[in-house]
Amino acid sequence: MERKIMDIKRKSSTLNLIALTCSALLFGCGSDGKDGEDGKDGVVGVNIDSTATLSANISTASVTDGLITINFDLTNANGVAVLGLTKDHDLRFGIAQLTRVSETMGDTEVDRGFNWQAYINAEKTPNPDWIPEGESHINPSNQYQANVEKAADCDECFLDNGDGSYAYTYQVNIAEVTEPLTVTYSADSTQRATLELELPQVTANAFLDWQPSSESSEGIQTRDVVSIETCYTCHQVESLALHGGRRIAIENCASCHTSTSGDPESGNSVEFTYMIHAIHKGNERMTSTADGMVPAPYKIIGYGGGIHDYGKVMFPQGPAADCSSCHVEGEGAPADADLFKADLSNTACVGCHTEKPSQNHSSTNCIGCHNSTDTYPGTGSAEKRHFDVMKAYSDARAMSVEFSNIGLTADGKIKFDLQIIDAAGTAIAGEFINQGTRVVVAWDSDKDYPAYNDASYSNRRIKLSEGTYDANSKTFTITGNNFDMPNDADGKTFELWSAVEVCFNKGGYGVAEVMMTECSDNTRSIEVKEEAYHFVWSGTGMDADAQAATRRSIIDTTKCQGCHNQEVFHYDNGVNCQTCHTSDKTTKSDDSYPGGKKPTSFAYKAHAAEGHYLKYAGVESGTVLKTDCMTCHTDDGIKLGRVSDRVWRFGHKTSGEDIWVSSDVGTCLSCHQKYLSDAGASHIVTNGGILDGTSEEDVQTRASEACSTCHTPEQLMSLHAH
């Protein structure tokens, strides 16, 4: 059809030309007109003001007499050109140089590696209206801050090529930067150009590293330490859209948060390495004084005077000494992922540990002692000292737990034998095992675990010291004396869950190697990680031929441990919290909760945990957005209507008295009870939900929930997900 249209256009043009020629002859006017030629094909693209997705790419950069010109293009998620960008959109550019840094320590010049130094800087004076009265751990003072330049400030700098590609020439001349800081341009040094474009509906960042002298982006000096994808292990993407949502790329952050940058209202450094370590140390950031260790919270005064107190942050990674939480090495890792092992900078050390982590430290030159080559005995580099903490965990992870001889005592109590096995398959002796640690017994683990009133978790957890120990076979025999076996035990799936810990020396000054050590007040104990042992009960013991039933898929524990690592809260052998924190567990007195009784089920604790962003509660930690169910849940984890016989215990919102609610209702209330309106309650009851049960039996008799009819997983995701 297109070709036919073109042919018609050509014929029409020819006829028109003939007519014009005839007219010209009649009037005696000459003409040398030609047939009309095909026009240029139009550019296929989408307008920038209507695109829902946006990606920016800086393709090339060059420097001429200190002036930088970059070429970049914009596309949408389908690779289609985005057209119509102008200088008056919110378009900004930054530029920094990767500079070798040295520091004078006494009479010695010490190499500190490479750091980004921005060319665009401003000196900032503290705004007295932004300084909170009576705030501690701040010291208002003049500070330099790196910045970016706006395309809108220059009429000649921006060029639209009309095809989704653009060019920009920087306003700053990088060969002439002397104010407020002198930055000496070197064509042999790596330069980083950054772009940030914020539209009302979408944001894009981009960067390019290149060496002007070779015009190359390959084989040049780099400083790429951490990938933003690693940050997304704990953070949702939205939570790291900073400075009003404009800045989303870690490379752009690093080249602006330079060593010369500080916050004037607090007086604290905002250098990227320092800032990130100080923030994540959070409420455990301490400094040593003559009176002992005291909190040293990292604080920043935001634009407009808002205070960001990172002393309230609870870093979920446990133990915090695991550098690999952020510094991920291996295939696909950033080029400089192992830089934390280089013993070059004190910045990260001081950011985390402060300038005085103990009374033994009188200098901020941490790596003067903590390095791999110094002969000062026993101190160890940062890598060794952190690895010393982690070695106990890695050794314990290679161990296992073995249960055997599961049966009943003469008076009908469950009993079993337990051994802790090392990596070589040998049983570990009792003196290396913390006998104050426990084993938990449960049944109906494929459903919702034992009813709290039948066998509370406090009675189902048994210390090793409550059992007996055979030194010859290195075996503990454990008996569940504090609870009764269920009358209908036959055919039920049971689990034995170990929270047993093995002792290690603490490492530190003068310790050559961390190893398993006889337990004492001077050792630390680490849990042996092992999946819960499941089996089917028959008669007086385990039915070896029966297949244990599996619990429905609700949460993905790998997602939990991706953020929490080795330690979640307590009993850190996986994420077995619901073994104890059952849906019918008694509520807890808490004046801060409506009615004075706070739920204690695992669902409530997970949804409301400090650090988990609960949209309507105002926690706003920025870590995860709990309205995104898939942060923790499996693909099938939010389906309603699967457990109609489950009953939840809550406290009444006004009186605090125990109320029992039906299955799907309890699931929703674990988040929404605080905000449940009369209209919402009426909707629940109208559709068969129970909000006023007097007992489990009462709820099970009356409940006829129809929630899943409308509230499908797809509909729930649509309501909750961003």
PDB file of C-alpha atoms in Angstrom, residues 194 276 345 486 526 610 615 664:
ATOM      1  CA  THR A 194      27.533  11.952  34.170  1.00  0.00           C
ATOM      2  CA  ILE A 276      27.999   4.612  53.203  1.00  0.00           C
ATOM      3  CA  SER A 345      42.529   4.168  52.856  1.00  0.00           C
ATOM      4  CA  PRO A 486      -0.614 -34.786  70.696  1.00  0.00           C
ATOM      5  CA  ILE A 526      27.968 -19.798  66.417  1.00  0.00           C
ATOM      6  CA  GLU A 610      11.600  -2.011  62.193  1.00  0.00           C
ATOM      7  CA  LYS A 615       3.569   2.303  54.134  1.00  0.00           C
ATOM      8  CA  ASP A 664      -7.772 -14.904  55.579  1.00  0.00           C
TER       9      ASP A 664
END
